Amino acid sequence: MEQVSPKDRFVTVYGRKPVLEALADDQLAVDKVILADNARGAAAHEILDAARRRGVQVQRATPHRVKVLAGNGRHDQGVLADVVAPKMRTLDAALSGRKLPSSVLVLDGITTPANVGMILRTATAAGIGGIVVPRRGVASIDPLVVKASAGVAFHAPMLRCATAGEAAHDLRSAGYTVIGMDGTSRTTLFEAKVPGRVAFVLGGETDGVSPEVREHVTSWVSIPMAGGVESLNVASAAAVLCFELVRRGR
């Protein structure tokens, strides 16, 4: 049985303000708060009081341990909170379920937190069944991503796995047609045939779709450009893709 990492169950926010905002939001279930053992004074007491009001467990840890858990060495401010993400699960769990999502996005090498956050917001709004966010090669789900998603990241249907290459392999093995977004393709998104079970790959800001994923892509589609514009930002391209799927009634 696959072992589920805490990173596949929680969205971890760090820093005094994001943690206090999470504790103040009754719509969010906070699993625990981890506070550096050298944290003292008014700020620490404010966090302890907020956690106590919500009945949230507070664990103490060394400042170094907080930095490691937060994955950020500069902005954790000695505190983090693990917020339950009810729709987050592993890709393996999704593919093992009775009802597979019909349309999936795969994020491949997208490293700008703002882009990841906006894609999560757009895809969730469009009703996309799953958004594959690998643990490696893609921006971590952190307060910057949460902010860019306007909080939607807590509720987005994220599917977690190690790498985008692994995801493309597993999705194809599960019967998905893997389609890549590429501005050079002669087939546009608006004329392409979209099968009943499909995974669209969104490549990174600089290098596009990685070689590890390309070997699993069965076809490519583009978004037609005019006015001498070469391409769209990946988050904008994702918005066009997601709502084209909505238009088709998916």
PDB file of N, CA, C and O in Angstrom, residues 156-232:
ATOM      1  N   ALA A 156      -8.551  22.837  -3.902  1.00  0.00           N
ATOM      2  CA  ALA A 156      -8.368  22.376  -5.280  1.00  0.00           C
ATOM      3  C   ALA A 156      -8.174  20.860  -5.329  1.00  0.00           C
ATOM      4  O   ALA A 156      -7.599  20.274  -4.407  1.00  0.00           O
ATOM      5  N   PRO A 157      -8.643  20.211  -6.407  1.00  0.00           N
ATOM      6  CA  PRO A 157      -8.487  18.754  -6.542  1.00  0.00           C
ATOM      7  C   PRO A 157      -7.075  18.375  -6.995  1.00  0.00           C
ATOM      8  O   PRO A 157      -6.871  17.893  -8.113  1.00  0.00           O
ATOM      9  N   MET A 158      -6.112  18.598  -6.109  1.00  0.00           N
ATOM     10  CA  MET A 158      -4.714  18.325  -6.458  1.00  0.00           C
ATOM     11  C   MET A 158      -4.390  16.839  -6.351  1.00  0.00           C
ATOM     12  O   MET A 158      -4.794  16.170  -5.396  1.00  0.00           O
ATOM     13  N   LEU A 159      -3.647  16.357  -7.337  1.00  0.00           N
ATOM     14  CA  LEU A 159      -3.183  14.976  -7.366  1.00  0.00           C
ATOM     15  C   LEU A 159      -1.665  15.003  -7.259  1.00  0.00           C
ATOM     16  O   LEU A 159      -0.996  15.654  -8.060  1.00  0.00           O
ATOM     17  N   ARG A 160      -1.128  14.300  -6.285  1.00  0.00           N
ATOM     18  CA  ARG A 160       0.297  14.395  -5.980  1.00  0.00           C
ATOM     19  C   ARG A 160       1.047  13.140  -6.433  1.00  0.00           C
ATOM     20  O   ARG A 160       0.553  12.017  -6.333  1.00  0.00           O
ATOM     21  N   CYS A 161       2.248  13.360  -6.924  1.00  0.00           N
ATOM     22  CA  CYS A 161       3.134  12.264  -7.326  1.00  0.00           C
ATOM     23  C   CYS A 161       4.556  12.810  -7.285  1.00  0.00           C
ATOM     24  O   CYS A 161       4.770  13.979  -6.966  1.00  0.00           O
ATOM     25  N   ALA A 162       5.523  11.984  -7.624  1.00  0.00           N
ATOM     26  CA  ALA A 162       6.919  12.420  -7.534  1.00  0.00           C
ATOM     27  C   ALA A 162       7.300  13.382  -8.650  1.00  0.00           C
ATOM     28  O   ALA A 162       7.814  14.475  -8.413  1.00  0.00           O
ATOM     29  N   THR A 163       7.047  12.992  -9.895  1.00  0.00           N
ATOM     30  CA  THR A 163       7.471  13.796 -11.042  1.00  0.00           C
ATOM     31  C   THR A 163       6.386  13.812 -12.107  1.00  0.00           C
ATOM     32  O   THR A 163       5.511  12.942 -12.149  1.00  0.00           O
ATOM     33  N   ALA A 164       6.487  14.782 -13.003  1.00  0.00           N
ATOM     34  CA  ALA A 164       5.542  14.860 -14.117  1.00  0.00           C
ATOM     35  C   ALA A 164       5.722  13.673 -15.063  1.00  0.00           C
ATOM     36  O   ALA A 164       4.748  13.182 -15.642  1.00  0.00           O
ATOM     37  N   GLY A 165       6.966  13.219 -15.218  1.00  0.00           N
ATOM     38  CA  GLY A 165       7.210  12.050 -16.065  1.00  0.00           C
ATOM     39  C   GLY A 165       6.500  10.819 -15.534  1.00  0.00           C
ATOM     40  O   GLY A 165       5.894  10.049 -16.296  1.00  0.00           O
ATOM     41  N   GLU A 166       6.564  10.627 -14.234  1.00  0.00           N
ATOM     42  CA  GLU A 166       5.864   9.508 -13.592  1.00  0.00           C
ATOM     43  C   GLU A 166       4.365   9.636 -13.810  1.00  0.00           C
ATOM     44  O   GLU A 166       3.667   8.647 -14.107  1.00  0.00           O
ATOM     45  N   ALA A 167       3.848  10.854 -13.670  1.00  0.00           N
ATOM     46  CA  ALA A 167       2.410  11.085 -13.850  1.00  0.00           C
ATOM     47  C   ALA A 167       1.971  10.751 -15.265  1.00  0.00           C
ATOM     48  O   ALA A 167       0.953  10.075 -15.475  1.00  0.00           O
ATOM     49  N   ALA A 168       2.736  11.217 -16.258  1.00  0.00           N
ATOM     50  CA  ALA A 168       2.369  10.953 -17.652  1.00  0.00           C
ATOM     51  C   ALA A 168       2.366   9.453 -17.937  1.00  0.00           C
ATOM     52  O   ALA A 168       1.467   8.945 -18.617  1.00  0.00           O
ATOM     53  N   HIS A 169       3.355   8.753 -17.419  1.00  0.00           N
ATOM     54  CA  HIS A 169       3.422   7.298 -17.598  1.00  0.00           C
ATOM     55  C   HIS A 169       2.211   6.620 -16.974  1.00  0.00           C
ATOM     56  O   HIS A 169       1.549   5.770 -17.595  1.00  0.00           O
ATOM     57  N   ASP A 170       1.904   6.986 -15.722  1.00  0.00           N
ATOM     58  CA  ASP A 170       0.809   6.335 -15.005  1.00  0.00           C
ATOM     59  C   ASP A 170      -0.548   6.655 -15.626  1.00  0.00           C
ATOM     60  O   ASP A 170      -1.430   5.797 -15.702  1.00  0.00           O
ATOM     61  N   LEU A 171      -0.718   7.894 -16.068  1.00  0.00           N
ATOM     62  CA  LEU A 171      -1.976   8.276 -16.693  1.00  0.00           C
ATOM     63  C   LEU A 171      -2.181   7.531 -18.008  1.00  0.00           C
ATOM     64  O   LEU A 171      -3.281   7.028 -18.286  1.00  0.00           O
ATOM     65  N   ARG A 172      -1.144   7.438 -18.793  1.00  0.00           N
ATOM     66  CA  ARG A 172      -1.267   6.716 -20.062  1.00  0.00           C
ATOM     67  C   ARG A 172      -1.550   5.233 -19.818  1.00  0.00           C
ATOM     68  O   ARG A 172      -2.372   4.626 -20.505  1.00  0.00           O
ATOM     69  N   SER A 173      -0.895   4.669 -18.806  1.00  0.00           N
ATOM     70  CA  SER A 173      -1.136   3.262 -18.464  1.00  0.00           C
ATOM     71  C   SER A 173      -2.572   3.038 -18.001  1.00  0.00           C
ATOM     72  O   SER A 173      -3.123   1.945 -18.147  1.00  0.00           O
ATOM     73  N   ALA A 174      -3.181   4.078 -17.432  1.00  0.00           N
ATOM     74  CA  ALA A 174      -4.551   3.977 -16.943  1.00  0.00           C
ATOM     75  C   ALA A 174      -5.583   4.269 -18.028  1.00  0.00           C
ATOM     76  O   ALA A 174      -6.783   4.312 -17.749  1.00  0.00           O
ATOM     77  N   GLY A 175      -5.123   4.477 -19.259  1.00  0.00           N
ATOM     78  CA  GLY A 175      -6.047   4.670 -20.376  1.00  0.00           C
ATOM     79  C   GLY A 175      -6.289   6.100 -20.777  1.00  0.00           C
ATOM     80  O   GLY A 175      -7.160   6.377 -21.613  1.00  0.00           O
ATOM     81  N   TYR A 176      -5.525   7.035 -20.211  1.00  0.00           N
ATOM     82  CA  TYR A 176      -5.677   8.432 -20.598  1.00  0.00           C
ATOM     83  C   TYR A 176      -4.909   8.716 -21.889  1.00  0.00           C
ATOM     84  O   TYR A 176      -3.809   8.176 -22.099  1.00  0.00           O
ATOM     85  N   THR A 177      -5.480   9.567 -22.728  1.00  0.00           N
ATOM     86  CA  THR A 177      -4.740  10.130 -23.846  1.00  0.00           C
ATOM     87  C   THR A 177      -4.011  11.362 -23.328  1.00  0.00           C
ATOM     88  O   THR A 177      -4.631  12.243 -22.727  1.00  0.00           O
ATOM     89  N   VAL A 178      -2.701  11.405 -23.522  1.00  0.00           N
ATOM     90  CA  VAL A 178      -1.898  12.517 -23.012  1.00  0.00           C
ATOM     91  C   VAL A 178      -1.657  13.505 -24.153  1.00  0.00           C
ATOM     92  O   VAL A 178      -1.048  13.162 -25.171  1.00  0.00           O
ATOM     93  N   ILE A 179      -2.157  14.718 -23.981  1.00  0.00           N
ATOM     94  CA  ILE A 179      -2.047  15.755 -25.009  1.00  0.00           C
ATOM     95  C   ILE A 179      -1.194  16.895 -24.463  1.00  0.00           C
ATOM     96  O   ILE A 179      -1.418  17.377 -23.349  1.00  0.00           O
ATOM     97  N   GLY A 180      -0.220  17.317 -25.253  1.00  0.00           N
ATOM     98  CA  GLY A 180       0.659  18.404 -24.846  1.00  0.00           C
ATOM     99  C   GLY A 180       0.249  19.722 -25.477  1.00  0.00           C
ATOM    100  O   GLY A 180      -0.261  19.759 -26.601  1.00  0.00           O
ATOM    101  N   MET A 181       0.450  20.796 -24.732  1.00  0.00           N
ATOM    102  CA  MET A 181       0.204  22.145 -25.257  1.00  0.00           C
ATOM    103  C   MET A 181       1.507  22.653 -25.859  1.00  0.00           C
ATOM    104  O   MET A 181       2.529  22.715 -25.181  1.00  0.00           O
ATOM    105  N   ASP A 182       1.475  23.006 -27.150  1.00  0.00           N
ATOM    106  CA  ASP A 182       2.686  23.456 -27.851  1.00  0.00           C
ATOM    107  C   ASP A 182       2.286  24.453 -28.918  1.00  0.00           C
ATOM    108  O   ASP A 182       1.482  24.134 -29.811  1.00  0.00           O
ATOM    109  N   GLY A 183       2.862  25.648 -28.849  1.00  0.00           N
ATOM    110  CA  GLY A 183       2.500  26.706 -29.786  1.00  0.00           C
ATOM    111  C   GLY A 183       2.824  26.406 -31.229  1.00  0.00           C
ATOM    112  O   GLY A 183       2.303  27.082 -32.122  1.00  0.00           O
ATOM    113  N   THR A 184       3.681  25.423 -31.495  1.00  0.00           N
ATOM    114  CA  THR A 184       4.053  25.110 -32.873  1.00  0.00           C
ATOM    115  C   THR A 184       3.133  24.086 -33.524  1.00  0.00           C
ATOM    116  O   THR A 184       3.250  23.831 -34.718  1.00  0.00           O
ATOM    117  N   SER A 185       2.214  23.508 -32.761  1.00  0.00           N
ATOM    118  CA  SER A 185       1.335  22.482 -33.328  1.00  0.00           C
ATOM    119  C   SER A 185       0.377  23.095 -34.350  1.00  0.00           C
ATOM    120  O   SER A 185      -0.168  24.170 -34.139  1.00  0.00           O
ATOM    121  N   ARG A 186       0.154  22.382 -35.459  1.00  0.00           N
ATOM    122  CA  ARG A 186      -0.783  22.853 -36.474  1.00  0.00           C
ATOM    123  C   ARG A 186      -2.233  22.578 -36.088  1.00  0.00           C
ATOM    124  O   ARG A 186      -3.147  23.159 -36.670  1.00  0.00           O
ATOM    125  N   THR A 187      -2.424  21.705 -35.130  1.00  0.00           N
ATOM    126  CA  THR A 187      -3.774  21.405 -34.650  1.00  0.00           C
ATOM    127  C   THR A 187      -4.091  22.332 -33.489  1.00  0.00           C
ATOM    128  O   THR A 187      -3.364  22.362 -32.499  1.00  0.00           O
ATOM    129  N   THR A 188      -5.155  23.099 -33.602  1.00  0.00           N
ATOM    130  CA  THR A 188      -5.485  24.024 -32.525  1.00  0.00           C
ATOM    131  C   THR A 188      -6.379  23.330 -31.500  1.00  0.00           C
ATOM    132  O   THR A 188      -7.073  22.352 -31.797  1.00  0.00           O
ATOM    133  N   LEU A 189      -6.371  23.889 -30.303  1.00  0.00           N
ATOM    134  CA  LEU A 189      -7.204  23.378 -29.224  1.00  0.00           C
ATOM    135  C   LEU A 189      -8.675  23.364 -29.621  1.00  0.00           C
ATOM    136  O   LEU A 189      -9.431  22.471 -29.244  1.00  0.00           O
ATOM    137  N   PHE A 190      -9.100  24.332 -30.419  1.00  0.00           N
ATOM    138  CA  PHE A 190     -10.518  24.501 -30.731  1.00  0.00           C
ATOM    139  C   PHE A 190     -11.024  23.522 -31.783  1.00  0.00           C
ATOM    140  O   PHE A 190     -12.230  23.328 -31.914  1.00  0.00           O
ATOM    141  N   GLU A 191     -10.112  22.911 -32.536  1.00  0.00           N
ATOM    142  CA  GLU A 191     -10.528  21.940 -33.547  1.00  0.00           C
ATOM    143  C   GLU A 191     -10.139  20.512 -33.180  1.00  0.00           C
ATOM    144  O   GLU A 191     -10.577  19.562 -33.824  1.00  0.00           O
ATOM    145  N   ALA A 192      -9.341  20.357 -32.127  1.00  0.00           N
ATOM    146  CA  ALA A 192      -8.853  19.025 -31.754  1.00  0.00           C
ATOM    147  C   ALA A 192      -9.989  18.161 -31.203  1.00  0.00           C
ATOM    148  O   ALA A 192     -10.901  18.657 -30.536  1.00  0.00           O
ATOM    149  N   LYS A 193      -9.911  16.873 -31.483  1.00  0.00           N
ATOM    150  CA  LYS A 193     -10.830  15.921 -30.874  1.00  0.00           C
ATOM    151  C   LYS A 193     -10.316  15.583 -29.489  1.00  0.00           C
ATOM    152  O   LYS A 193      -9.141  15.252 -29.323  1.00  0.00           O
ATOM    153  N   VAL A 194     -11.193  15.691 -28.517  1.00  0.00           N
ATOM    154  CA  VAL A 194     -10.803  15.430 -27.131  1.00  0.00           C
ATOM    155  C   VAL A 194     -11.467  14.128 -26.688  1.00  0.00           C
ATOM    156  O   VAL A 194     -12.695  14.049 -26.639  1.00  0.00           O
ATOM    157  N   PRO A 195     -10.675  13.106 -26.394  1.00  0.00           N
ATOM    158  CA  PRO A 195     -11.245  11.813 -25.994  1.00  0.00           C
ATOM    159  C   PRO A 195     -11.922  11.886 -24.637  1.00  0.00           C
ATOM    160  O   PRO A 195     -11.810  12.876 -23.906  1.00  0.00           O
ATOM    161  N   GLY A 196     -12.619  10.819 -24.288  1.00  0.00           N
ATOM    162  CA  GLY A 196     -13.379  10.792 -23.045  1.00  0.00           C
ATOM    163  C   GLY A 196     -12.532  10.876 -21.809  1.00  0.00           C
ATOM    164  O   GLY A 196     -12.974  11.379 -20.775  1.00  0.00           O
ATOM    165  N   ARG A 197     -11.310  10.375 -21.892  1.00  0.00           N
ATOM    166  CA  ARG A 197     -10.405  10.415 -20.742  1.00  0.00           C
ATOM    167  C   ARG A 197      -9.097  11.022 -21.222  1.00  0.00           C
ATOM    168  O   ARG A 197      -8.368  10.416 -22.016  1.00  0.00           O
ATOM    169  N   VAL A 198      -8.781  12.226 -20.747  1.00  0.00           N
ATOM    170  CA  VAL A 198      -7.658  12.971 -21.313  1.00  0.00           C
ATOM    171  C   VAL A 198      -6.858  13.673 -20.229  1.00  0.00           C
ATOM    172  O   VAL A 198      -7.400  14.125 -19.220  1.00  0.00           O
ATOM    173  N   ALA A 199      -5.547  13.744 -20.454  1.00  0.00           N
ATOM    174  CA  ALA A 199      -4.646  14.504 -19.584  1.00  0.00           C
ATOM    175  C   ALA A 199      -3.921  15.526 -20.440  1.00  0.00           C
ATOM    176  O   ALA A 199      -3.235  15.155 -21.406  1.00  0.00           O
ATOM    177  N   PHE A 200      -4.088  16.791 -20.123  1.00  0.00           N
ATOM    178  CA  PHE A 200      -3.391  17.864 -20.835  1.00  0.00           C
ATOM    179  C   PHE A 200      -2.152  18.264 -20.050  1.00  0.00           C
ATOM    180  O   PHE A 200      -2.224  18.504 -18.843  1.00  0.00           O
ATOM    181  N   VAL A 201      -1.028  18.367 -20.743  1.00  0.00           N
ATOM    182  CA  VAL A 201       0.237  18.735 -20.106  1.00  0.00           C
ATOM    183  C   VAL A 201       0.526  20.208 -20.353  1.00  0.00           C
ATOM    184  O   VAL A 201       0.506  20.676 -21.497  1.00  0.00           O
ATOM    185  N   LEU A 202       0.803  20.934 -19.263  1.00  0.00           N
ATOM    186  CA  LEU A 202       1.219  22.331 -19.339  1.00  0.00           C
ATOM    187  C   LEU A 202       2.694  22.400 -18.974  1.00  0.00           C
ATOM    188  O   LEU A 202       3.080  22.067 -17.850  1.00  0.00           O
ATOM    189  N   GLY A 203       3.534  22.806 -19.927  1.00  0.00           N
ATOM    190  CA  GLY A 203       4.969  22.818 -19.707  1.00  0.00           C
ATOM    191  C   GLY A 203       5.449  24.058 -18.981  1.00  0.00           C
ATOM    192  O   GLY A 203       4.704  25.031 -18.793  1.00  0.00           O
ATOM    193  N   GLY A 204       6.704  24.026 -18.574  1.00  0.00           N
ATOM    194  CA  GLY A 204       7.305  25.091 -17.795  1.00  0.00           C
ATOM    195  C   GLY A 204       7.462  26.393 -18.544  1.00  0.00           C
ATOM    196  O   GLY A 204       7.434  26.443 -19.779  1.00  0.00           O
ATOM    197  N   GLU A 205       7.678  27.462 -17.773  1.00  0.00           N
ATOM    198  CA  GLU A 205       7.748  28.805 -18.324  1.00  0.00           C
ATOM    199  C   GLU A 205       8.904  28.982 -19.314  1.00  0.00           C
ATOM    200  O   GLU A 205       8.795  29.749 -20.266  1.00  0.00           O
ATOM    201  N   THR A 206      10.002  28.269 -19.091  1.00  0.00           N
ATOM    202  CA  THR A 206      11.183  28.450 -19.937  1.00  0.00           C
ATOM    203  C   THR A 206      11.374  27.320 -20.935  1.00  0.00           C
ATOM    204  O   THR A 206      11.580  27.560 -22.134  1.00  0.00           O
ATOM    205  N   ASP A 207      11.281  26.098 -20.481  1.00  0.00           N
ATOM    206  CA  ASP A 207      11.640  24.943 -21.312  1.00  0.00           C
ATOM    207  C   ASP A 207      10.459  24.181 -21.883  1.00  0.00           C
ATOM    208  O   ASP A 207      10.642  23.234 -22.646  1.00  0.00           O
ATOM    209  N   GLY A 208       9.250  24.549 -21.526  1.00  0.00           N
ATOM    210  CA  GLY A 208       8.095  23.833 -22.055  1.00  0.00           C
ATOM    211  C   GLY A 208       7.979  22.428 -21.481  1.00  0.00           C
ATOM    212  O   GLY A 208       8.415  22.162 -20.360  1.00  0.00           O
ATOM    213  N   VAL A 209       7.412  21.531 -22.259  1.00  0.00           N
ATOM    214  CA  VAL A 209       7.202  20.160 -21.806  1.00  0.00           C
ATOM    215  C   VAL A 209       8.541  19.434 -21.771  1.00  0.00           C
ATOM    216  O   VAL A 209       9.323  19.484 -22.722  1.00  0.00           O
ATOM    217  N   SER A 210       8.808  18.746 -20.682  1.00  0.00           N
ATOM    218  CA  SER A 210      10.101  18.083 -20.479  1.00  0.00           C
ATOM    219  C   SER A 210      10.228  16.831 -21.338  1.00  0.00           C
ATOM    220  O   SER A 210       9.221  16.221 -21.726  1.00  0.00           O
ATOM    221  N   PRO A 211      11.474  16.416 -21.651  1.00  0.00           N
ATOM    222  CA  PRO A 211      11.686  15.182 -22.433  1.00  0.00           C
ATOM    223  C   PRO A 211      11.053  13.960 -21.781  1.00  0.00           C
ATOM    224  O   PRO A 211      10.559  13.064 -22.479  1.00  0.00           O
ATOM    225  N   GLU A 212      11.058  13.901 -20.436  1.00  0.00           N
ATOM    226  CA  GLU A 212      10.503  12.745 -19.719  1.00  0.00           C
ATOM    227  C   GLU A 212       8.997  12.614 -19.954  1.00  0.00           C
ATOM    228  O   GLU A 212       8.455  11.504 -19.945  1.00  0.00           O
ATOM    229  N   VAL A 213       8.348  13.748 -20.155  1.00  0.00           N
ATOM    230  CA  VAL A 213       6.902  13.731 -20.402  1.00  0.00           C
ATOM    231  C   VAL A 213       6.606  13.575 -21.892  1.00  0.00           C
ATOM    232  O   VAL A 213       5.654  12.894 -22.286  1.00  0.00           O
ATOM    233  N   ARG A 214       7.441  14.181 -22.735  1.00  0.00           N
ATOM    234  CA  ARG A 214       7.220  14.150 -24.181  1.00  0.00           C
ATOM    235  C   ARG A 214       7.061  12.726 -24.711  1.00  0.00           C
ATOM    236  O   ARG A 214       6.275  12.480 -25.638  1.00  0.00           O
ATOM    237  N   GLU A 215       7.802  11.781 -24.153  1.00  0.00           N
ATOM    238  CA  GLU A 215       7.736  10.417 -24.678  1.00  0.00           C
ATOM    239  C   GLU A 215       6.376   9.760 -24.450  1.00  0.00           C
ATOM    240  O   GLU A 215       6.073   8.740 -25.064  1.00  0.00           O
ATOM    241  N   HIS A 216       5.556  10.355 -23.582  1.00  0.00           N
ATOM    242  CA  HIS A 216       4.221   9.807 -23.316  1.00  0.00           C
ATOM    243  C   HIS A 216       3.112  10.605 -23.995  1.00  0.00           C
ATOM    244  O   HIS A 216       1.946  10.218 -23.924  1.00  0.00           O
ATOM    245  N   VAL A 217       3.469  11.729 -24.634  1.00  0.00           N
ATOM    246  CA  VAL A 217       2.474  12.576 -25.295  1.00  0.00           C
ATOM    247  C   VAL A 217       2.097  11.951 -26.636  1.00  0.00           C
ATOM    248  O   VAL A 217       2.959  11.612 -27.442  1.00  0.00           O
ATOM    249  N   THR A 218       0.795  11.809 -26.870  1.00  0.00           N
ATOM    250  CA  THR A 218       0.336  11.181 -28.113  1.00  0.00           C
ATOM    251  C   THR A 218      -0.055  12.203 -29.179  1.00  0.00           C
ATOM    252  O   THR A 218      -0.091  11.879 -30.360  1.00  0.00           O
ATOM    253  N   SER A 219      -0.361  13.432 -28.757  1.00  0.00           N
ATOM    254  CA  SER A 219      -0.674  14.482 -29.728  1.00  0.00           C
ATOM    255  C   SER A 219      -0.446  15.841 -29.083  1.00  0.00           C
ATOM    256  O   SER A 219      -0.317  15.958 -27.857  1.00  0.00           O
ATOM    257  N   TRP A 220      -0.392  16.863 -29.939  1.00  0.00           N
ATOM    258  CA  TRP A 220      -0.108  18.219 -29.481  1.00  0.00           C
ATOM    259  C   TRP A 220      -1.165  19.179 -30.000  1.00  0.00           C
ATOM    260  O   TRP A 220      -1.688  18.996 -31.107  1.00  0.00           O
ATOM    261  N   VAL A 221      -1.485  20.187 -29.211  1.00  0.00           N
ATOM    262  CA  VAL A 221      -2.432  21.213 -29.653  1.00  0.00           C
ATOM    263  C   VAL A 221      -1.866  22.584 -29.324  1.00  0.00           C
ATOM    264  O   VAL A 221      -1.048  22.740 -28.412  1.00  0.00           O
ATOM    265  N   SER A 222      -2.318  23.576 -30.066  1.00  0.00           N
ATOM    266  CA  SER A 222      -1.866  24.952 -29.855  1.00  0.00           C
ATOM    267  C   SER A 222      -3.066  25.858 -29.657  1.00  0.00           C
ATOM    268  O   SER A 222      -4.211  25.498 -29.960  1.00  0.00           O
ATOM    269  N   ILE A 223      -2.794  27.047 -29.140  1.00  0.00           N
ATOM    270  CA  ILE A 223      -3.793  28.109 -29.077  1.00  0.00           C
ATOM    271  C   ILE A 223      -3.428  29.101 -30.173  1.00  0.00           C
ATOM    272  O   ILE A 223      -2.310  29.630 -30.182  1.00  0.00           O
ATOM    273  N   PRO A 224      -4.323  29.338 -31.132  1.00  0.00           N
ATOM    274  CA  PRO A 224      -3.969  30.221 -32.251  1.00  0.00           C
ATOM    275  C   PRO A 224      -3.665  31.640 -31.779  1.00  0.00           C
ATOM    276  O   PRO A 224      -4.375  32.190 -30.939  1.00  0.00           O
ATOM    277  N   MET A 225      -2.605  32.203 -32.315  1.00  0.00           N
ATOM    278  CA  MET A 225      -2.149  33.539 -31.941  1.00  0.00           C
ATOM    279  C   MET A 225      -2.262  34.486 -33.135  1.00  0.00           C
ATOM    280  O   MET A 225      -2.066  34.073 -34.284  1.00  0.00           O
ATOM    281  N   ALA A 226      -2.553  35.738 -32.866  1.00  0.00           N
ATOM    282  CA  ALA A 226      -2.598  36.768 -33.906  1.00  0.00           C
ATOM    283  C   ALA A 226      -1.804  37.977 -33.429  1.00  0.00           C
ATOM    284  O   ALA A 226      -1.310  38.012 -32.302  1.00  0.00           O
ATOM    285  N   GLY A 227      -1.661  38.955 -34.308  1.00  0.00           N
ATOM    286  CA  GLY A 227      -1.026  40.209 -33.933  1.00  0.00           C
ATOM    287  C   GLY A 227       0.447  40.089 -33.613  1.00  0.00           C
ATOM    288  O   GLY A 227       1.000  40.932 -32.896  1.00  0.00           O
ATOM    289  N   GLY A 228       1.094  39.036 -34.113  1.00  0.00           N
ATOM    290  CA  GLY A 228       2.514  38.863 -33.864  1.00  0.00           C
ATOM    291  C   GLY A 228       2.861  38.342 -32.489  1.00  0.00           C
ATOM    292  O   GLY A 228       4.036  38.292 -32.115  1.00  0.00           O
ATOM    293  N   VAL A 229       1.841  37.950 -31.699  1.00  0.00           N
ATOM    294  CA  VAL A 229       2.084  37.406 -30.363  1.00  0.00           C
ATOM    295  C   VAL A 229       2.525  35.953 -30.500  1.00  0.00           C
ATOM    296  O   VAL A 229       1.861  35.146 -31.158  1.00  0.00           O
ATOM    297  N   GLU A 230       3.640  35.610 -29.879  1.00  0.00           N
ATOM    298  CA  GLU A 230       4.202  34.268 -30.033  1.00  0.00           C
ATOM    299  C   GLU A 230       3.495  33.243 -29.159  1.00  0.00           C
ATOM    300  O   GLU A 230       3.218  32.119 -29.587  1.00  0.00           O
ATOM    301  N   SER A 231       3.195  33.615 -27.902  1.00  0.00           N
ATOM    302  CA  SER A 231       2.579  32.645 -26.995  1.00  0.00           C
ATOM    303  C   SER A 231       1.951  33.373 -25.811  1.00  0.00           C
ATOM    304  O   SER A 231       2.173  34.570 -25.608  1.00  0.00           O
ATOM    305  N   LEU A 232       1.184  32.621 -25.031  1.00  0.00           N
ATOM    306  CA  LEU A 232       0.590  33.139 -23.813  1.00  0.00           C
ATOM    307  C   LEU A 232       1.373  32.661 -22.598  1.00  0.00           C
ATOM    308  O   LEU A 232       2.025  31.611 -22.635  1.00  0.00           O
TER     309      LEU A 232
END
